[in-house]
mmCIF file of N, CA, C and O in Angstrom:
data_model
loop_
_atom_site.group_PDB
_atom_site.id
_atom_site.type_symbol
_atom_site.label_atom_id
_atom_site.label_comp_id
_atom_site.label_asym_id
_atom_site.label_seq_id
_atom_site.Cartn_x
_atom_site.Cartn_y
_atom_site.Cartn_z
ATOM 1 N N LEU A 1 14.668 -34.497 -30.089
ATOM 2 C CA LEU A 1 16.091 -34.300 -29.810
ATOM 3 C C LEU A 1 16.278 -32.108 -29.872
ATOM 4 O O LEU A 1 16.743 -31.726 -29.143
ATOM 5 N N ALA A 2 15.734 -32.152 -30.927
ATOM 6 C CA ALA A 2 15.915 -30.338 -30.913
ATOM 7 C C ALA A 2 15.118 -29.943 -30.078
ATOM 8 O O ALA A 2 15.576 -29.100 -29.468
ATOM 9 N N TYR A 3 13.781 -30.265 -29.638
ATOM 10 C CA TYR A 3 13.357 -29.935 -28.751
ATOM 11 C C TYR A 3 14.396 -29.797 -27.518
ATOM 12 O O TYR A 3 14.159 -29.051 -26.733
ATOM 13 N N THR A 4 15.050 -31.179 -27.049
ATOM 14 C CA THR A 4 15.580 -30.986 -25.824
ATOM 15 C C THR A 4 17.353 -30.103 -25.981
ATOM 16 O O THR A 4 17.761 -29.504 -24.552
ATOM 17 N N LEU A 5 17.047 -29.991 -27.636
ATOM 18 C CA LEU A 5 19.179 -29.156 -27.308
ATOM 19 C C LEU A 5 18.706 -27.258 -27.440
ATOM 20 O O LEU A 5 19.646 -26.738 -26.740
ATOM 21 N N LYS A 6 17.691 -27.149 -27.922
ATOM 22 C CA LYS A 6 16.898 -25.810 -27.784
ATOM 23 C C LYS A 6 16.422 -24.930 -26.514
ATOM 24 O O LYS A 6 15.929 -24.103 -26.163
ATOM 25 N N ARG A 7 15.838 -25.852 -25.818
ATOM 26 C CA ARG A 7 14.510 -25.706 -24.564
ATOM 27 C C ARG A 7 15.123 -24.868 -23.623
ATOM 28 O O ARG A 7 16.519 -23.883 -23.958
ATOM 29 N N GLY A 8 13.728 -23.617 -22.910
ATOM 30 C CA GLY A 8 15.457 -22.433 -22.739
ATOM 31 C C GLY A 8 14.849 -23.046 -21.660
ATOM 32 O O GLY A 8 15.553 -22.259 -19.955
ATOM 33 N N GLN A 9 16.014 -24.484 -20.432
ATOM 34 C CA GLN A 9 15.992 -24.729 -19.613
ATOM 35 C C GLN A 9 17.593 -24.453 -19.519
ATOM 36 O O GLN A 9 17.888 -24.102 -20.496
ATOM 37 N N LYS A 10 18.199 -24.149 -18.040
ATOM 38 C CA LYS A 10 19.313 -24.055 -17.629
ATOM 39 C C LYS A 10 20.622 -24.319 -18.964
ATOM 40 O O LYS A 10 21.858 -24.283 -18.080
ATOM 41 N N SER A 11 20.220 -26.056 -18.900
ATOM 42 C CA SER A 11 20.955 -26.619 -18.738
ATOM 43 C C SER A 11 21.390 -27.201 -20.273
ATOM 44 O O SER A 11 22.295 -27.939 -21.029
ATOM 45 N N SER A 12 20.791 -26.758 -20.800
ATOM 46 C CA SER A 12 20.416 -27.296 -22.632
ATOM 47 C C SER A 12 21.322 -26.150 -23.723
ATOM 48 O O SER A 12 22.262 -24.916 -23.022
ATOM 49 N N LEU A 13 21.263 -26.364 -24.349
ATOM 50 C CA LEU A 13 22.778 -26.096 -24.915
ATOM 51 C C LEU A 13 22.939 -24.704 -25.692
ATOM 52 O O LEU A 13 23.415 -24.009 -25.713
ATOM 53 N N TYR A 14 21.189 -23.899 -25.871
ATOM 54 C CA TYR A 14 21.290 -23.098 -25.941
ATOM 55 C C TYR A 14 21.233 -22.568 -24.839
ATOM 56 O O TYR A 14 22.458 -20.874 -25.253
ATOM 57 N N GLU A 15 21.041 -22.503 -24.089
ATOM 58 C CA GLU A 15 21.355 -21.436 -22.303
ATOM 59 C C GLU A 15 22.892 -21.626 -22.574
ATOM 60 O O GLU A 15 23.375 -20.166 -21.525
ATOM 61 N N LYS A 16 23.823 -22.722 -22.372
ATOM 62 C CA LYS A 16 25.537 -23.013 -22.128
ATOM 63 C C LYS A 16 25.789 -22.067 -23.417
ATOM 64 O O LYS A 16 26.369 -21.043 -23.175
ATOM 65 N N LEU A 17 25.408 -21.741 -24.585
ATOM 66 C CA LEU A 17 26.050 -21.233 -25.782
ATOM 67 C C LEU A 17 25.435 -19.354 -25.709
ATOM 68 O O LEU A 17 26.756 -19.058 -25.634
ATOM 69 N N ARG A 18 24.674 -19.352 -24.902
ATOM 70 C CA ARG A 18 24.768 -17.785 -24.551
ATOM 71 C C ARG A 18 25.051 -17.113 -23.558
ATOM 72 O O ARG A 18 25.893 -16.318 -23.798
ATOM 73 N N GLN A 19 25.038 -18.985 -22.523
ATOM 74 C CA GLN A 19 25.612 -18.193 -21.406
ATOM 75 C C GLN A 19 27.206 -17.438 -21.472
ATOM 76 O O GLN A 19 28.075 -16.723 -21.163
ATOM 77 N N GLU A 20 28.329 -18.695 -22.389
ATOM 78 C CA GLU A 20 29.456 -18.289 -23.132
ATOM 79 C C GLU A 20 29.379 -17.551 -24.402
ATOM 80 O O GLU A 20 30.116 -16.758 -24.099
ATOM 81 N N GLN A 21 28.137 -16.541 -24.116
ATOM 82 C CA GLN A 21 28.515 -14.706 -25.097
ATOM 83 C C GLN A 21 28.725 -15.679 -26.783
ATOM 84 O O GLN A 21 29.482 -15.189 -27.365
ATOM 85 N N LEU A 22 28.744 -16.931 -27.365
ATOM 86 C CA LEU A 22 28.926 -17.373 -28.225
ATOM 87 C C LEU A 22 27.973 -17.498 -28.972
ATOM 88 O O LEU A 22 27.769 -17.007 -30.468
ATOM 89 N N ILE A 23 26.311 -17.303 -28.845
ATOM 90 C CA ILE A 23 25.085 -17.349 -30.073
ATOM 91 C C ILE A 23 24.329 -16.390 -29.688
ATOM 92 O O ILE A 23 24.333 -16.102 -28.302
ATOM 93 N N GLU A 24 23.416 -15.549 -30.796
ATOM 94 C CA GLU A 24 22.565 -14.412 -31.214
ATOM 95 C C GLU A 24 21.472 -15.636 -30.848
ATOM 96 O O GLU A 24 20.253 -15.840 -29.801
ATOM 97 N N THR A 25 21.222 -17.124 -32.171
ATOM 98 C CA THR A 25 19.814 -17.716 -31.596
ATOM 99 C C THR A 25 20.604 -18.475 -32.342
ATOM 100 O O THR A 25 22.459 -19.275 -32.722
ATOM 101 N N LEU A 26 20.028 -20.183 -32.191
ATOM 102 C CA LEU A 26 20.201 -21.091 -31.819
ATOM 103 C C LEU A 26 18.551 -21.640 -32.528
ATOM 104 O O LEU A 26 17.901 -21.638 -32.844
ATOM 105 N N HIS A 27 19.307 -22.737 -33.950
ATOM 106 C CA HIS A 27 17.878 -23.060 -34.722
ATOM 107 C C HIS A 27 17.529 -24.303 -35.158
ATOM 108 O O HIS A 27 19.307 -24.885 -35.699
ATOM 109 N N VAL A 28 17.518 -26.252 -34.224
ATOM 110 C CA VAL A 28 17.345 -26.921 -34.905
ATOM 111 C C VAL A 28 16.338 -27.612 -34.953
ATOM 112 O O VAL A 28 15.212 -27.645 -34.751
ATOM 113 N N GLY A 29 16.214 -28.331 -36.740
ATOM 114 C CA GLY A 29 15.378 -28.825 -37.078
ATOM 115 C C GLY A 29 15.462 -29.647 -38.403
ATOM 116 O O GLY A 29 16.817 -30.239 -38.281
ATOM 117 N N ILE A 30 15.072 -30.267 -38.642
ATOM 118 C CA ILE A 30 15.135 -32.313 -39.952
ATOM 119 C C ILE A 30 15.323 -30.829 -41.045
ATOM 120 O O ILE A 30 13.718 -30.520 -41.757
ATOM 121 N N GLU A 31 15.988 -30.458 -42.591
ATOM 122 C CA GLU A 31 15.732 -30.386 -43.420
ATOM 123 C C GLU A 31 15.718 -31.229 -44.608
ATOM 124 O O GLU A 31 15.654 -32.632 -44.919
ATOM 125 N N GLU A 32 14.142 -31.968 -45.525
ATOM 126 C CA GLU A 32 13.588 -32.982 -45.878
ATOM 127 C C GLU A 32 14.723 -32.125 -48.202
ATOM 128 O O GLU A 32 13.685 -31.126 -48.486
ATOM 129 N N ILE A 33 15.417 -32.710 -48.030
ATOM 130 C CA ILE A 33 15.863 -32.611 -49.387
ATOM 131 C C ILE A 33 16.116 -33.577 -50.345
ATOM 132 O O ILE A 33 16.216 -34.881 -50.142
ATOM 133 N N GLY A 34 14.983 -33.299 -51.092
ATOM 134 C CA GLY A 34 14.759 -34.614 -52.042
ATOM 135 C C GLY A 34 13.819 -35.271 -51.835
ATOM 136 O O GLY A 34 13.884 -35.856 -51.669
ATOM 137 N N GLY A 35 13.071 -35.110 -51.082
ATOM 138 C CA GLY A 35 11.564 -35.970 -50.424
ATOM 139 C C GLY A 35 11.781 -36.451 -49.223
ATOM 140 O O GLY A 35 12.950 -36.272 -48.774
ATOM 141 N N GLU A 36 11.609 -37.518 -48.117
ATOM 142 C CA GLU A 36 11.002 -38.051 -47.160
ATOM 143 C C GLU A 36 11.968 -39.278 -46.996
ATOM 144 O O GLU A 36 12.575 -39.102 -45.567
ATOM 145 N N LYS A 37 13.277 -39.181 -48.095
ATOM 146 C CA LYS A 37 14.097 -40.000 -47.962
ATOM 147 C C LYS A 37 15.416 -39.549 -47.715
ATOM 148 O O LYS A 37 16.608 -40.501 -46.972
ATOM 149 N N HIS A 38 15.456 -38.546 -47.909
ATOM 150 C CA HIS A 38 16.527 -37.557 -47.495
ATOM 151 C C HIS A 38 16.513 -36.868 -46.526
ATOM 152 O O HIS A 38 15.912 -35.345 -47.073
ATOM 153 N N ARG A 39 16.675 -36.853 -44.975
ATOM 154 C CA ARG A 39 16.251 -36.050 -44.449
ATOM 155 C C ARG A 39 17.869 -35.552 -43.555
ATOM 156 O O ARG A 39 18.361 -36.316 -43.503
ATOM 157 N N PHE A 40 17.944 -34.007 -43.619
ATOM 158 C CA PHE A 40 18.546 -34.429 -42.607
ATOM 159 C C PHE A 40 18.870 -33.215 -41.568
ATOM 160 O O PHE A 40 17.877 -32.624 -41.240
ATOM 161 N N PHE A 41 19.258 -33.856 -40.292
ATOM 162 C CA PHE A 41 19.226 -33.284 -38.862
ATOM 163 C C PHE A 41 19.691 -31.706 -38.896
ATOM 164 O O PHE A 41 21.623 -32.000 -39.076
ATOM 165 N N GLU A 42 19.658 -30.044 -39.239
ATOM 166 C CA GLU A 42 20.797 -29.037 -39.158
ATOM 167 C C GLU A 42 20.832 -29.139 -38.100
ATOM 168 O O GLU A 42 19.201 -28.782 -36.599
ATOM 169 N N VAL A 43 21.532 -28.023 -37.229
ATOM 170 C CA VAL A 43 22.042 -26.707 -35.881
ATOM 171 C C VAL A 43 22.658 -25.963 -36.519
ATOM 172 O O VAL A 43 23.514 -25.417 -37.354
ATOM 173 N N ASP A 44 21.635 -24.454 -36.673
ATOM 174 C CA ASP A 44 22.040 -23.379 -37.076
ATOM 175 C C ASP A 44 22.352 -21.921 -36.431
ATOM 176 O O ASP A 44 21.515 -22.766 -35.283
ATOM 177 N N LEU A 45 23.389 -21.907 -35.849
ATOM 178 C CA LEU A 45 23.305 -21.292 -34.792
ATOM 179 C C LEU A 45 23.804 -19.266 -35.290
ATOM 180 O O LEU A 45 24.916 -19.180 -36.576
ATOM 181 N N GLU A 46 24.294 -18.914 -35.311
ATOM 182 C CA GLU A 46 24.008 -17.531 -35.353
ATOM 183 C C GLU A 46 24.754 -16.794 -34.098
ATOM 184 O O GLU A 46 24.487 -17.038 -32.899
ATOM 185 N N LEU A 47 26.192 -16.794 -35.065
ATOM 186 C CA LEU A 47 27.142 -16.298 -33.914
ATOM 187 C C LEU A 47 27.712 -15.084 -33.562
ATOM 188 O O LEU A 47 26.760 -13.954 -34.379
ATOM 189 N N THR A 48 28.340 -15.238 -32.368
ATOM 190 C CA THR A 48 28.060 -12.733 -31.924
ATOM 191 C C THR A 48 29.534 -12.527 -31.914
ATOM 192 O O THR A 48 30.607 -14.338 -33.054
ATOM 193 N N GLU A 49 30.208 -12.023 -32.467
ATOM 194 C CA GLU A 49 31.877 -11.763 -32.086
ATOM 195 C C GLU A 49 32.354 -12.448 -31.738
ATOM 196 O O GLU A 49 33.597 -13.030 -32.582
ATOM 197 N N LYS A 50 32.347 -12.796 -30.711
ATOM 198 C CA LYS A 50 32.641 -13.853 -30.163
ATOM 199 C C LYS A 50 33.050 -15.103 -30.219
ATOM 200 O O LYS A 50 33.771 -15.813 -30.347
ATOM 201 N N GLY A 51 31.134 -15.659 -30.271
ATOM 202 C CA GLY A 51 32.045 -16.278 -31.665
ATOM 203 C C GLY A 51 32.110 -16.423 -32.597
ATOM 204 O O GLY A 51 32.904 -17.959 -32.762
ATOM 205 N N LEU A 52 32.388 -15.678 -33.055
ATOM 206 C CA LEU A 52 32.916 -15.648 -34.915
ATOM 207 C C LEU A 52 34.401 -15.707 -34.258
ATOM 208 O O LEU A 52 35.545 -16.344 -35.456
ATOM 209 N N GLN A 53 34.955 -15.127 -33.210
ATOM 210 C CA GLN A 53 36.645 -15.530 -32.705
ATOM 211 C C GLN A 53 37.058 -16.649 -32.757
ATOM 212 O O GLN A 53 38.296 -17.166 -32.616
ATOM 213 N N SER A 54 35.939 -17.800 -31.630
ATOM 214 C CA SER A 54 36.504 -18.730 -31.286
ATOM 215 C C SER A 54 34.926 -20.261 -31.944
ATOM 216 O O SER A 54 34.448 -20.721 -30.995
ATOM 217 N N PRO A 55 34.666 -20.302 -33.363
ATOM 218 C CA PRO A 55 33.656 -20.812 -33.858
ATOM 219 C C PRO A 55 33.648 -22.209 -33.564
ATOM 220 O O PRO A 55 32.422 -23.545 -33.248
ATOM 221 N N GLN A 56 34.644 -22.790 -33.105
ATOM 222 C CA GLN A 56 34.749 -24.493 -32.962
ATOM 223 C C GLN A 56 34.894 -24.708 -31.095
ATOM 224 O O GLN A 56 34.115 -25.834 -30.794
ATOM 225 N N THR A 57 34.874 -23.774 -30.085
ATOM 226 C CA THR A 57 34.205 -24.244 -29.164
ATOM 227 C C THR A 57 32.379 -24.551 -29.635
ATOM 228 O O THR A 57 32.320 -24.782 -28.754
ATOM 229 N N ALA A 58 31.585 -23.708 -30.310
ATOM 230 C CA ALA A 58 30.877 -23.059 -30.295
ATOM 231 C C ALA A 58 30.216 -24.365 -30.933
ATOM 232 O O ALA A 58 29.422 -25.389 -30.352
ATOM 233 N N VAL A 59 31.225 -25.602 -31.896
ATOM 234 C CA VAL A 59 30.544 -26.669 -32.637
ATOM 235 C C VAL A 59 31.117 -27.716 -31.727
ATOM 236 O O VAL A 59 30.522 -28.557 -32.039
ATOM 237 N N LEU A 60 32.226 -27.722 -30.797
ATOM 238 C CA LEU A 60 32.316 -28.322 -29.806
ATOM 239 C C LEU A 60 31.174 -28.556 -28.678
ATOM 240 O O LEU A 60 31.080 -29.648 -28.081
ATOM 241 N N ARG A 61 30.702 -27.242 -28.200
ATOM 242 C CA ARG A 61 29.479 -27.455 -27.899
ATOM 243 C C ARG A 61 28.124 -28.232 -28.493
ATOM 244 O O ARG A 61 27.596 -29.206 -27.139
ATOM 245 N N VAL A 62 27.967 -28.015 -29.419
ATOM 246 C CA VAL A 62 27.466 -28.955 -29.890
ATOM 247 C C VAL A 62 26.701 -30.739 -29.765
ATOM 248 O O VAL A 62 26.527 -30.637 -29.443
ATOM 249 N N PHE A 63 28.481 -30.438 -30.046
ATOM 250 C CA PHE A 63 29.334 -31.999 -30.076
ATOM 251 C C PHE A 63 28.775 -33.214 -28.805
ATOM 252 O O PHE A 63 28.643 -33.851 -28.203
ATOM 253 N N GLN A 64 29.141 -31.195 -27.905
ATOM 254 C CA GLN A 64 29.137 -32.192 -25.688
ATOM 255 C C GLN A 64 27.823 -32.402 -25.963
ATOM 256 O O GLN A 64 27.789 -33.506 -24.717
ATOM 257 N N ALA A 65 26.513 -31.200 -26.605
ATOM 258 C CA ALA A 65 25.406 -31.260 -25.945
ATOM 259 C C ALA A 65 25.376 -32.981 -26.701
ATOM 260 O O ALA A 65 24.201 -33.846 -25.857
ATOM 261 N N LEU A 66 24.814 -33.163 -28.133
ATOM 262 C CA LEU A 66 24.775 -34.664 -28.369
ATOM 263 C C LEU A 66 24.961 -35.667 -27.752
ATOM 264 O O LEU A 66 24.067 -36.506 -27.609
ATOM 265 N N ALA A 67 26.498 -36.351 -27.359
ATOM 266 C CA ALA A 67 27.002 -36.609 -26.381
ATOM 267 C C ALA A 67 26.154 -37.343 -25.502
ATOM 268 O O ALA A 67 25.695 -38.457 -24.887
ATOM 269 N N GLN A 68 25.692 -36.492 -24.532
ATOM 270 C CA GLN A 68 25.031 -35.708 -22.863
ATOM 271 C C GLN A 68 23.476 -36.468 -23.558
ATOM 272 O O GLN A 68 23.441 -37.172 -23.283
ATOM 273 N N ILE A 69 22.772 -36.557 -24.482
ATOM 274 C CA ILE A 69 21.863 -36.776 -24.403
ATOM 275 C C ILE A 69 21.359 -38.579 -24.845
ATOM 276 O O ILE A 69 21.121 -39.043 -25.199
ATOM 277 N N GLN A 70 23.018 -38.781 -25.752
ATOM 278 C CA GLN A 70 22.887 -39.987 -26.006
ATOM 279 C C GLN A 70 23.285 -40.722 -25.303
ATOM 280 O O GLN A 70 22.715 -42.731 -25.183
ATOM 281 N N SER A 71 24.107 -40.271 -24.147
ATOM 282 C CA SER A 71 24.425 -41.754 -22.871
ATOM 283 C C SER A 71 23.198 -41.657 -22.315
ATOM 284 O O SER A 71 23.181 -42.504 -21.134
ATOM 285 N N ALA A 72 22.066 -40.453 -21.505
ATOM 286 C CA ALA A 72 21.440 -40.769 -20.854
ATOM 287 C C ALA A 72 20.067 -41.298 -21.394
ATOM 288 O O ALA A 72 19.586 -41.653 -20.980
ATOM 289 N N GLY A 73 20.289 -41.848 -23.018
ATOM 290 C CA GLY A 73 19.362 -42.761 -23.800
ATOM 291 C C GLY A 73 17.855 -41.529 -23.902
ATOM 292 O O GLY A 73 17.278 -42.279 -23.740
#
């Protein structure tokens, strides 16, 4: 899942957010808090000035990308 979101292909979440000039960087990973039984999937966005003015658009794009992956199976 993490690879799919951040790979450098034209349709990836990373590329879409960069094209819209909303982010500088994107980090996707698993955070283990309290051991293996408590894992969190996290998406970190370093927003540009444009992204800071419209953070809801960046968050919307993350959820759209997740929904697209889910529907593709």
